[in-house]
Structure formats: structure tokens, C-alpha cells
PDB file of C-alpha atoms and ligand atoms in Angstrom:
ATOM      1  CA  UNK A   1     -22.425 -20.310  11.069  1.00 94.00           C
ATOM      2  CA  UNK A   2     -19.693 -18.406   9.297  1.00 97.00           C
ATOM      3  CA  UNK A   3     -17.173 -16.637  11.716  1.00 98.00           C
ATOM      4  CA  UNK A   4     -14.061 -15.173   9.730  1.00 98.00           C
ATOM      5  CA  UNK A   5     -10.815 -15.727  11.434  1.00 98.00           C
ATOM      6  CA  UNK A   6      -8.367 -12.967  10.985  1.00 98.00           C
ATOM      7  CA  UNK A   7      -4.884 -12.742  12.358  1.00 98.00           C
ATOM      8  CA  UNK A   8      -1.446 -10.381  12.486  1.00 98.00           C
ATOM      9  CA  UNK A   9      -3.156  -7.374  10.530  1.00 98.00           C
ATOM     10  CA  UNK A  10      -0.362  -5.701  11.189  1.00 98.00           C
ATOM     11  CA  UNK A  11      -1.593  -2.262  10.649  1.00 98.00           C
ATOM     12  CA  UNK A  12      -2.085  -2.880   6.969  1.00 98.00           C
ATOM     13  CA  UNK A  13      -5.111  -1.334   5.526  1.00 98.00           C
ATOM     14  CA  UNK A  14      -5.635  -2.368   1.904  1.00 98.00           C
ATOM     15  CA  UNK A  15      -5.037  -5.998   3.076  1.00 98.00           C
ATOM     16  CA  UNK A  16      -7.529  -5.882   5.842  1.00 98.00           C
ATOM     17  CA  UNK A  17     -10.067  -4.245   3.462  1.00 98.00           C
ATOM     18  CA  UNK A  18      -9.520  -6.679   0.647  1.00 98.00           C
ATOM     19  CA  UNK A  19     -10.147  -9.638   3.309  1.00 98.00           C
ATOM     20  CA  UNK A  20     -13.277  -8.605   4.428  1.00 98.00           C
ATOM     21  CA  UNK A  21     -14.597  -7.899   0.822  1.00 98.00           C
ATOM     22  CA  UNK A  22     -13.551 -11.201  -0.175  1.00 98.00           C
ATOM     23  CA  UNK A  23     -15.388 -13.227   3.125  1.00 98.00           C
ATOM     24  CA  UNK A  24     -18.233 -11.220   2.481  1.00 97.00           C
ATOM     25  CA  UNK A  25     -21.330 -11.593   4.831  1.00 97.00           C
ATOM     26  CA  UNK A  26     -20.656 -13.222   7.967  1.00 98.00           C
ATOM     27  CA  UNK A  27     -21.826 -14.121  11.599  1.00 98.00           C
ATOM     28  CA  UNK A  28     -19.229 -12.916  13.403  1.00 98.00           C
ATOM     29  CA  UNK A  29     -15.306 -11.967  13.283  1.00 98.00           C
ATOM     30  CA  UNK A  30     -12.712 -13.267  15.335  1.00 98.00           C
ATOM     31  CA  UNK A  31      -9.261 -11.819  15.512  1.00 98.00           C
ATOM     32  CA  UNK A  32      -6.455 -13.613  17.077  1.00 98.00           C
ATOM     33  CA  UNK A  33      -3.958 -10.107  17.884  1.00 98.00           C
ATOM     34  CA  UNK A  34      -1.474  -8.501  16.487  1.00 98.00           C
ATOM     35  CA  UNK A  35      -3.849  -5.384  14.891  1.00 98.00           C
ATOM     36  CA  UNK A  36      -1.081  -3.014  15.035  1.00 98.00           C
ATOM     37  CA  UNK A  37       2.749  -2.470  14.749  1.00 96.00           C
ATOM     38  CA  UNK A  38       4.951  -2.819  11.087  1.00 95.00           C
ATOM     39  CA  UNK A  39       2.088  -1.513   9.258  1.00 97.00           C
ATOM     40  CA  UNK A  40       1.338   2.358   8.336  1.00 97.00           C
ATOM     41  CA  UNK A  41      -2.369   2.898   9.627  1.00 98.00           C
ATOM     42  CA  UNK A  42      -2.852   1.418  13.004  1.00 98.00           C
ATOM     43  CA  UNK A  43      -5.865   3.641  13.890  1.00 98.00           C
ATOM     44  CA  UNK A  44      -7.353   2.744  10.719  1.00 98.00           C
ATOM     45  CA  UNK A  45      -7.346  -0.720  11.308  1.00 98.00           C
ATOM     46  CA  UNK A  46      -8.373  -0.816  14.727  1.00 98.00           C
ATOM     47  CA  UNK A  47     -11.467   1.484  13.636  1.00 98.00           C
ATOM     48  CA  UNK A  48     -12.467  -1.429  10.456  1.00 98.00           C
ATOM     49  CA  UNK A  49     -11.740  -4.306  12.807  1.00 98.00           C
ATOM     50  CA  UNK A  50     -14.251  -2.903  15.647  1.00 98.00           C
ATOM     51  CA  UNK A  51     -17.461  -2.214  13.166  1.00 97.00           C
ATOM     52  CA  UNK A  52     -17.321  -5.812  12.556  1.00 98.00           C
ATOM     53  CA  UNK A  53     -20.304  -8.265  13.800  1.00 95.00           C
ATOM     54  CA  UNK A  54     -19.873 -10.093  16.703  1.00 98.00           C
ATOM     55  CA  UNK A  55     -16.331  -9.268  17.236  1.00 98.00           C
ATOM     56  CA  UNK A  56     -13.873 -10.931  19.318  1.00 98.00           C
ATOM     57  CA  UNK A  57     -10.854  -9.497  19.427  1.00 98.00           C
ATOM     58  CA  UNK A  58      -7.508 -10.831  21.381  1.00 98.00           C
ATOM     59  CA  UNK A  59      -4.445  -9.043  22.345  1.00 98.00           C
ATOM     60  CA  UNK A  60      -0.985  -9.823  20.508  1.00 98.00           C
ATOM     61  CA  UNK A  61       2.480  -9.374  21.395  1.00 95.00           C
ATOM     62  CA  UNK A  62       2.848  -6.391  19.315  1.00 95.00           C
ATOM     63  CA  UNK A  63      -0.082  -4.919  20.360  1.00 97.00           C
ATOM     64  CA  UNK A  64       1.383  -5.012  24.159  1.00 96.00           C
ATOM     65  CA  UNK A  65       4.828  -4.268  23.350  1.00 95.00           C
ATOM     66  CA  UNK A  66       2.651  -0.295  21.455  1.00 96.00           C
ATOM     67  CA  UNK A  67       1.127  -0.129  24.938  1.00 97.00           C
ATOM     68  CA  UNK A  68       4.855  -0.084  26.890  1.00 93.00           C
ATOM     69  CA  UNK A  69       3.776  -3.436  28.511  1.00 92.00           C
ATOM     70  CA  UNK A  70       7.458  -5.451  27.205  1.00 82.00           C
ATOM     71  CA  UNK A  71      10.367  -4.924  27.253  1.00 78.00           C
ATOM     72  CA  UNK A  72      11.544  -3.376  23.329  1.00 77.00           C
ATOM     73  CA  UNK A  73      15.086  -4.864  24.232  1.00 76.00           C
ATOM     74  CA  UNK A  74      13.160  -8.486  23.096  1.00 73.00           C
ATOM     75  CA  UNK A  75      12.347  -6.837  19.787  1.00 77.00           C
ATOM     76  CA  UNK A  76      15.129  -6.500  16.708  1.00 81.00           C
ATOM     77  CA  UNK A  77      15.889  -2.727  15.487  1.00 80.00           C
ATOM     78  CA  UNK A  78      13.006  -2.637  12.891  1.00 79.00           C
ATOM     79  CA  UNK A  79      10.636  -4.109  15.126  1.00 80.00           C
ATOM     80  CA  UNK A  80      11.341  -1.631  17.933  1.00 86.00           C
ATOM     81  CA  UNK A  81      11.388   1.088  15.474  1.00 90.00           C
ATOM     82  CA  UNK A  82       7.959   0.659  14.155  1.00 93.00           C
ATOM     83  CA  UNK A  83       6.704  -0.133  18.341  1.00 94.00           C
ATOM     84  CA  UNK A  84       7.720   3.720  18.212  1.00 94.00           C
ATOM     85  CA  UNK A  85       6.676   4.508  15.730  1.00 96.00           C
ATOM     86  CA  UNK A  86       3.196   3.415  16.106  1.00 97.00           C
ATOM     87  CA  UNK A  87       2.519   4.394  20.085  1.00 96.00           C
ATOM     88  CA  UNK A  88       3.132   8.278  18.328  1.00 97.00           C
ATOM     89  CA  UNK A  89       0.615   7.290  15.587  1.00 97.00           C
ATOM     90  CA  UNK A  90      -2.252   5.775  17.860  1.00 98.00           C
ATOM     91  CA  UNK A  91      -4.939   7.607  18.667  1.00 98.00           C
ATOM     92  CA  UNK A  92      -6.378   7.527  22.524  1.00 98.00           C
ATOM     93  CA  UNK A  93      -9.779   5.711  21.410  1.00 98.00           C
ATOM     94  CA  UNK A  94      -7.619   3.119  19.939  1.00 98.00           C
ATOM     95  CA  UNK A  95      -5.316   2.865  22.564  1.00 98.00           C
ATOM     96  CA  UNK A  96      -8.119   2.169  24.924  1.00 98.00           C
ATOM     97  CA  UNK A  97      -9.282  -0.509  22.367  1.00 98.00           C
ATOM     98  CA  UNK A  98      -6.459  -2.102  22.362  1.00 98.00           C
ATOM     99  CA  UNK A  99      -5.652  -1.564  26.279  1.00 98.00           C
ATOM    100  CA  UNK A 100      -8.943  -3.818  26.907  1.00 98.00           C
ATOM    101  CA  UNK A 101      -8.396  -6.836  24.753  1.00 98.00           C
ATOM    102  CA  UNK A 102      -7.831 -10.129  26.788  1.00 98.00           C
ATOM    103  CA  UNK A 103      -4.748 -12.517  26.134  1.00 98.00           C
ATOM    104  CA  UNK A 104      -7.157 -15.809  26.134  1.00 98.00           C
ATOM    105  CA  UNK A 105     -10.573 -16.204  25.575  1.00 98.00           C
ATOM    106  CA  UNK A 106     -12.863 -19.022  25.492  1.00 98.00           C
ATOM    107  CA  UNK A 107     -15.908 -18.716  22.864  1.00 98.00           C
ATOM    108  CA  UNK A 108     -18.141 -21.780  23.083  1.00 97.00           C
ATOM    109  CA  UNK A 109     -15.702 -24.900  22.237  1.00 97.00           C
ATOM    110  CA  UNK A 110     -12.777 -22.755  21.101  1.00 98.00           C
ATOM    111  CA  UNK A 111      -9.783 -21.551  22.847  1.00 98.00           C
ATOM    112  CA  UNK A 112      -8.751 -18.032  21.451  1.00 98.00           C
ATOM    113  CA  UNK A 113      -5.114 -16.998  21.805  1.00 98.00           C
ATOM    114  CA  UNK A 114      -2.659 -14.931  20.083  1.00 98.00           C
ATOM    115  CA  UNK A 115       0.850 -17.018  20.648  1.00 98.00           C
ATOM    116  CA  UNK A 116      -0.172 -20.728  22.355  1.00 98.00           C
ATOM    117  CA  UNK A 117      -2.493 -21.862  24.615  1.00 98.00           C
ATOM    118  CA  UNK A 118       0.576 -22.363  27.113  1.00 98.00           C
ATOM    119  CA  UNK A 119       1.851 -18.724  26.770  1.00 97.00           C
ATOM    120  CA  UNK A 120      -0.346 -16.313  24.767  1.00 97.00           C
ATOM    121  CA  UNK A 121       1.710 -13.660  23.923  1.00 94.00           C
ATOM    122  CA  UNK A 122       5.213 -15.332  23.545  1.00 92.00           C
ATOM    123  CA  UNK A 123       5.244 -19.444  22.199  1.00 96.00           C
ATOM    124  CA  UNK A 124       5.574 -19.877  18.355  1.00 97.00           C
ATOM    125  CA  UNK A 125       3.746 -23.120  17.382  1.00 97.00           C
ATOM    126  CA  UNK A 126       6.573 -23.885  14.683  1.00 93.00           C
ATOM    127  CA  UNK A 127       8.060 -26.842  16.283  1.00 93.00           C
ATOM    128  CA  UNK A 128       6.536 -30.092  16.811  1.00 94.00           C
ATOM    129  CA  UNK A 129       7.387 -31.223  19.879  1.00 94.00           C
ATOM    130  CA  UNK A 130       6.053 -28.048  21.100  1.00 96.00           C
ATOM    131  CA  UNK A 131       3.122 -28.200  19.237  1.00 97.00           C
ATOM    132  CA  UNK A 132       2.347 -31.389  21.257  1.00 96.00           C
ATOM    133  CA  UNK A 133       3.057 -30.495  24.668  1.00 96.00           C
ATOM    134  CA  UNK A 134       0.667 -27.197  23.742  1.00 98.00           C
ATOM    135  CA  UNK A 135      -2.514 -29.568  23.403  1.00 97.00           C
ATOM    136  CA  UNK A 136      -2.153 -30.140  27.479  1.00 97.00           C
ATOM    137  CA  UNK A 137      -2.971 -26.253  27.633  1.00 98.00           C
ATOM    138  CA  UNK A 138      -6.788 -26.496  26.527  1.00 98.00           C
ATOM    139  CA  UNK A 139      -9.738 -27.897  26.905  1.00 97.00           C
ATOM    140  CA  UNK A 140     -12.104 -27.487  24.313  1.00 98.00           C
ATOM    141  CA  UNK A 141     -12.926 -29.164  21.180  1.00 97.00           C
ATOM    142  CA  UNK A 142     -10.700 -26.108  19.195  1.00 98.00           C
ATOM    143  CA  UNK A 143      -8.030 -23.958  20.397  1.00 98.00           C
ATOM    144  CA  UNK A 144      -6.910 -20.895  17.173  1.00 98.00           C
ATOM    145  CA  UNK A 145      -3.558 -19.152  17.237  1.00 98.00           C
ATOM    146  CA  UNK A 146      -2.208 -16.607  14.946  1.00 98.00           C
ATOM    147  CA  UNK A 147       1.654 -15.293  15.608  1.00 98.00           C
ATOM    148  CA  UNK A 148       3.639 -17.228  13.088  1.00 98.00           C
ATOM    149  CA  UNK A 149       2.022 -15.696  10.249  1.00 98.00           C
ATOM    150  CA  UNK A 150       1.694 -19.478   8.598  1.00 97.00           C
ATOM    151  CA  UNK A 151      -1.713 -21.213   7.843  1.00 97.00           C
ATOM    152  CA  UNK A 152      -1.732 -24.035   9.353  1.00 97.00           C
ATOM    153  CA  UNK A 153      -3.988 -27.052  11.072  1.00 98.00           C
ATOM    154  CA  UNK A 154      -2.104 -29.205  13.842  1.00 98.00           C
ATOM    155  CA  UNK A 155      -4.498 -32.686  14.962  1.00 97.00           C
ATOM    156  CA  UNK A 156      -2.566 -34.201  17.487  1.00 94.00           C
ATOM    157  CA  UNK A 157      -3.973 -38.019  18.555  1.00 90.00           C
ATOM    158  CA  UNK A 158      -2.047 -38.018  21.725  1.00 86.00           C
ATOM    159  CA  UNK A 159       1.024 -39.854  20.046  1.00 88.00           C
ATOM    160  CA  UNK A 160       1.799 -38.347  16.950  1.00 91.00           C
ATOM    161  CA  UNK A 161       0.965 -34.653  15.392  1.00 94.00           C
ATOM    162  CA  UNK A 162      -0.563 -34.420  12.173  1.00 94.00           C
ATOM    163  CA  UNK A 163      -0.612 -30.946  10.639  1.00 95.00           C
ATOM    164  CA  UNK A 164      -1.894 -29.684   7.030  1.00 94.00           C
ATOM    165  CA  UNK A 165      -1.147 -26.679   5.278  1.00 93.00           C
ATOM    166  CA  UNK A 166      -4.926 -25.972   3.422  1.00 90.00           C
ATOM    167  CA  UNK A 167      -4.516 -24.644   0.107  1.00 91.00           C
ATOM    168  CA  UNK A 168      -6.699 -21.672  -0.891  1.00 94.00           C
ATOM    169  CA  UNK A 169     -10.272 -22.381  -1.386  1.00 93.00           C
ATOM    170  CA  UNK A 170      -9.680 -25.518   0.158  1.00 90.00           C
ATOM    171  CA  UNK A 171     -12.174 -27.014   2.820  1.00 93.00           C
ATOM    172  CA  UNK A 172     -11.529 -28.997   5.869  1.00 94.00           C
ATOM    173  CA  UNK A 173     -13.263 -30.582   7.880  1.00 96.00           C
ATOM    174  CA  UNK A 174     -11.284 -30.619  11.257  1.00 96.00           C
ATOM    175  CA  UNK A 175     -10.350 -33.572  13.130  1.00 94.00           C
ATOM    176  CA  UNK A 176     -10.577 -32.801  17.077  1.00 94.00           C
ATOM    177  CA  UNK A 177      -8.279 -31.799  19.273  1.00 96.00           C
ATOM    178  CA  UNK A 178      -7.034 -29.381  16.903  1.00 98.00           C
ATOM    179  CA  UNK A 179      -5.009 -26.421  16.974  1.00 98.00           C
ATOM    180  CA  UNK A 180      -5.710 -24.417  13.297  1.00 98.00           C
ATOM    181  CA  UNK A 181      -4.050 -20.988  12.456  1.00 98.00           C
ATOM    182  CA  UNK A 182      -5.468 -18.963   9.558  1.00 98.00           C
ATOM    183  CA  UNK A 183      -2.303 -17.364   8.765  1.00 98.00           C
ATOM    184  CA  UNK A 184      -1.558 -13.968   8.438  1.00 98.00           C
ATOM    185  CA  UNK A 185      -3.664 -10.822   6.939  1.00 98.00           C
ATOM    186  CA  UNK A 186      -1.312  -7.699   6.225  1.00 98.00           C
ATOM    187  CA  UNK A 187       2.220  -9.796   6.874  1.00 97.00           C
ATOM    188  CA  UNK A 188       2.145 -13.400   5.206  1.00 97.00           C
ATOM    189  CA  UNK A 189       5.252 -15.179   5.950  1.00 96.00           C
ATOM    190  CA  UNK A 190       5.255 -18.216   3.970  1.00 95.00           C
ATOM    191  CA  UNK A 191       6.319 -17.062   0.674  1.00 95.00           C
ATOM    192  CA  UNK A 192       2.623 -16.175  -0.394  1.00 97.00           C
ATOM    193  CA  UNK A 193       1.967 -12.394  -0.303  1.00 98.00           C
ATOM    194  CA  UNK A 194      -1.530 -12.877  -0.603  1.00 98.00           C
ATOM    195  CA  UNK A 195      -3.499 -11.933   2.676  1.00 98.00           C
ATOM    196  CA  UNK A 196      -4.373 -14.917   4.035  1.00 98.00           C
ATOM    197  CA  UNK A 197      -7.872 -15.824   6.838  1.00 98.00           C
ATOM    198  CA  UNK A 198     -10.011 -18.293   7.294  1.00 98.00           C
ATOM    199  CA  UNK A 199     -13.885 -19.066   7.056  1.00 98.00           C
ATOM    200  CA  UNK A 200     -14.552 -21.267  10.323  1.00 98.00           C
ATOM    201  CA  UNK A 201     -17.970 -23.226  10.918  1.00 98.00           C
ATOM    202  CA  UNK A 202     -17.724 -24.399  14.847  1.00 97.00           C
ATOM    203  CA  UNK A 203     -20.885 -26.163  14.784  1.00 96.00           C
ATOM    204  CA  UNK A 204     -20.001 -28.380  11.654  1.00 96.00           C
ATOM    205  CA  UNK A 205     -16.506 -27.938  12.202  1.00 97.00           C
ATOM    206  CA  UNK A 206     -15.068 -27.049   8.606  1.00 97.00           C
ATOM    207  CA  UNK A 207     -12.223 -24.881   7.961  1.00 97.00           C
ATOM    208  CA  UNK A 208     -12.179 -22.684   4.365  1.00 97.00           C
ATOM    209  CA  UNK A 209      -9.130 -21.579   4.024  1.00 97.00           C
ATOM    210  CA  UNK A 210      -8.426 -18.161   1.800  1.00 98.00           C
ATOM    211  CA  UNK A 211      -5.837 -16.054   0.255  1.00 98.00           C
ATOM    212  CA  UNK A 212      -6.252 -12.776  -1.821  1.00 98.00           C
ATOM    213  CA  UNK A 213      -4.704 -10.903  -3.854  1.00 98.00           C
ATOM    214  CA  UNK A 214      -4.511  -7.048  -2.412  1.00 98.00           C
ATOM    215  CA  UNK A 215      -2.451  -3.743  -3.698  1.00 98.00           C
ATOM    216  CA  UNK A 216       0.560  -4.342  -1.741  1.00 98.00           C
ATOM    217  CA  UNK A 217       2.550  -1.359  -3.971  1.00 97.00           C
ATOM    218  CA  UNK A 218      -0.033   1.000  -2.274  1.00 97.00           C
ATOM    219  CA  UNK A 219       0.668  -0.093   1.591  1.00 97.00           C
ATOM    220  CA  UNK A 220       4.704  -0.040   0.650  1.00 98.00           C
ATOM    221  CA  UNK A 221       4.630   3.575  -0.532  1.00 97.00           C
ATOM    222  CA  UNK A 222       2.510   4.816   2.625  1.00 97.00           C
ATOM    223  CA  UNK A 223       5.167   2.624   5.250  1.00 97.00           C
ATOM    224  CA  UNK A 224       8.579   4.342   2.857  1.00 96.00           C
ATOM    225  CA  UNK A 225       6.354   7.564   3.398  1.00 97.00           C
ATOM    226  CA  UNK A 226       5.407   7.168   7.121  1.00 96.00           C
ATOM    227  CA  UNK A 227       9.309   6.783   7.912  1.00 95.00           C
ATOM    228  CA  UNK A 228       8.725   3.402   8.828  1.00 95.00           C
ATOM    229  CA  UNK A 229      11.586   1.166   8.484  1.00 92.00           C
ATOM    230  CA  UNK A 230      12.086  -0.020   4.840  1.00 93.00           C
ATOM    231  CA  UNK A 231      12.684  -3.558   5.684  1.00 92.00           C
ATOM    232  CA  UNK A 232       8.685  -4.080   7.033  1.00 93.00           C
ATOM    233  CA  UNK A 233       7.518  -3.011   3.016  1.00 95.00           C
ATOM    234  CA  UNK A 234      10.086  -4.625   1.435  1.00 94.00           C
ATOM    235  CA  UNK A 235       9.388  -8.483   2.481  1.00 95.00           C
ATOM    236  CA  UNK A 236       5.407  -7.740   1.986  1.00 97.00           C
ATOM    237  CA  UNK A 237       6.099  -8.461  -2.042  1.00 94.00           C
ATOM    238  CA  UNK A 238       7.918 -11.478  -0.865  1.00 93.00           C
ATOM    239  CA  UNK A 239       5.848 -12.596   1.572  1.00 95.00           C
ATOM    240  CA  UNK A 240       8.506 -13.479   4.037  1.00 93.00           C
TER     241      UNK A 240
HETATM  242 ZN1  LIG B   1       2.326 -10.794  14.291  1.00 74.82          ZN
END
């Protein structure tokens, strides 16, 4: 079975499109949140992302703070800027897309959240310690978490965490518990600017980890253009 994992889209169309060319056929999608917000074509996004087989599809924290459910005072000036930005850009069929995704969802024996399993919208897995305490929040063989925008795969054997960043093309095969992130698709932050996803097997367990190249000039012009904040196309070439 081939589900593609997909994270923090981030309203960026070229990137999303160049993803799903690259995975090419597969059973089903899964997308840990984040569709919308920084990027220039939200609506375009959300419509790509729902044609997809199988979908599941989880809510982010940027996808609640477009629908008015946070508080913008938690968000920096860009960040809140684009929030606005994009709740005048979304269209009402999106809005009720996106109104309707859950914060956690369970899919066989994987946990699906945006954040962490202990708080969905909010927790950055970044630090260890809270990393380990996170693995007390789930219950099934996998638990998948976007939000960082960094691939990574966290084994923890209830003393000490292991994690691995995959290279691309790499293969894994996962170690249980595990807490794996595919990394980000239209807003890398580890100093790759390659859209980054993941090719997950649950039944054998394997992990295929991907980056590709996609025409990040064309998505900078169209945020500069949209009156987005500059900042959000800007650190796309760095991938930062
Ligand atoms: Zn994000």
C-alpha cells in the first residue's frame, strides 16, 4: 500500500503540484494540516488536495487561526498578515472544507495529528524531552505530525529517543513506537527548498522519504503580487 504523506502546503501551488507528479500513483493521501496561510492560492490548493484518493485530511494551526478560531495576537506581524490576507482570498466551498477537518484522527494503526499527539494544533516536536513525554499521548503502532516543517523519524524505546533525518530517496523501515514527520511541502524549513513528503507503507511499515525540485521563482512573484508579505517568498529560496 502506498499512502503519500503531505504536510504544511502552505497555500503553495507549484510545490503541491510538483509533489504529486513526483509520488505518482497511489492508494491514498494523507495530509497532516496546515493547507492554507503564507502561500498565494489557498483555494487552489484546497481544490488539488480534495480530488485526491482516499483522502484524509487534518486541520492545522493555520488553517484555524483563517477560520477566526485563535487568537492572531499568538501569531508574529507576517503571519497575521497573511491569516488576513487569506480569510479575504478563501472561497466559501473551501472554507467549509476546511471548517470540517478534525484535529486527530486515527486511521488503522496510525495516529494523525497536525502539532503532537498531546496538543494537535499547538506542541512543536523539536525538543527531546518533549518528544518523549509525547509517546504517552498514543496508542497505536504510528502516530505522523507535520508543523515543524522538518523531516524527521523519532523511535523512542521508553528510555532513550532515537530520531533520523532520511535523506531523499532513502527508505526506512520504521522501528515501532514511532513518531515520523514527512516534512514540509510549499514551506521547507531545514535549509532544503525542495518540497519535501513522504511515501508510507503501514502494512510493511517502510518510510520513502522525498524531496523535489519545484519553480519556487514562480510562487515568489504571485505572493510579491498578491500583497502578501515579502518575508513568506523570500525564505522559500532559502528554505528556512
Ligand atoms: Zn505549517
Amino acid at each position: 500500500m502506498r499512502v503519500l504523506i503531505i504536510s504544511d502546503v502552505h497555500a503553495n501551488l507549484p510545490a503541491l503540484e510538483a509533489v504529486l507528479k513526483d509520488a505518482g500513483s497511489v492508494d491514498a493521501v494523507w495530509c497532516l494540516g496546515d493547507l492554507v496561510d503564507y502561500g498565494p492560492d489557498p483555494n487552489e490548493c484546497v481544490d488539488l488536495v480534495r480530488k485526491q484518493p482516499n483522502l484524509v485530511c487534518l486541520l492545522g494551526n493555520h488553517d484555524a487561526a483563517v477560520l477566526g478560531r485563535l487568537d492572531l495576537s499568538f501569531f508574529n506581524r507576517e503571519a497575521s498578515l497573511s491569516v488576513q490576507w487569506t480569510q479575504q482570498a478563501l472561497r466559501d466551498d473551501t472554507r467549509q472544507f476546511l471548517e470540517q477537518l478534525p484535529e486527530r484522527i486515527v486511521v488503522g494503526s496510525c495516529t494523525l495529528v497536525h502539532g503532537s499527539p498531546r496538543n494537535p494544533l499547538w506542541e512543536y516536536l523539536l525538543d527531546l524531552s518533549v518528544v518523549a513525554a509525547n509517546f504517552a499521548h498514543f496508542d497505536t503502532t504510528y502516530c505522523l505530525v507535520g508543523h515543524t516543517h522538518i523531516p524527521v523519524i523519532f523511535h523512542y524505546d521508553g528510555e532513550w529517543i532515537e530520531w533520523v533525518v532520511p535523506k531523499d530517496k532513502e527508505a526506512v523501515t520504521l522501528k515501532t513506537p514511532v513518531i515520523a514527520n514527512p516534512g514540509s511541502v510549499g514551506q521547507p524549513r531545514d535549509r532544503d527548498p525542495r518540497a519535501a513528503y513522504a511515501i508510507f507503507d503501514p502494512e510493511a511499515g517502510t518510510w520513502e522519504f522525498h524531496r523535489v525540485e519545484y519553480p519556487i521563482d514562480q510562487v515568489q512573484e504571485r505572493i510579491i503580487k498578491a500583497g502578501l508579505p515579502t518575508y513568506h517568498a523570500r525564505r522559500l529560496s532559502e528554505g528556512v
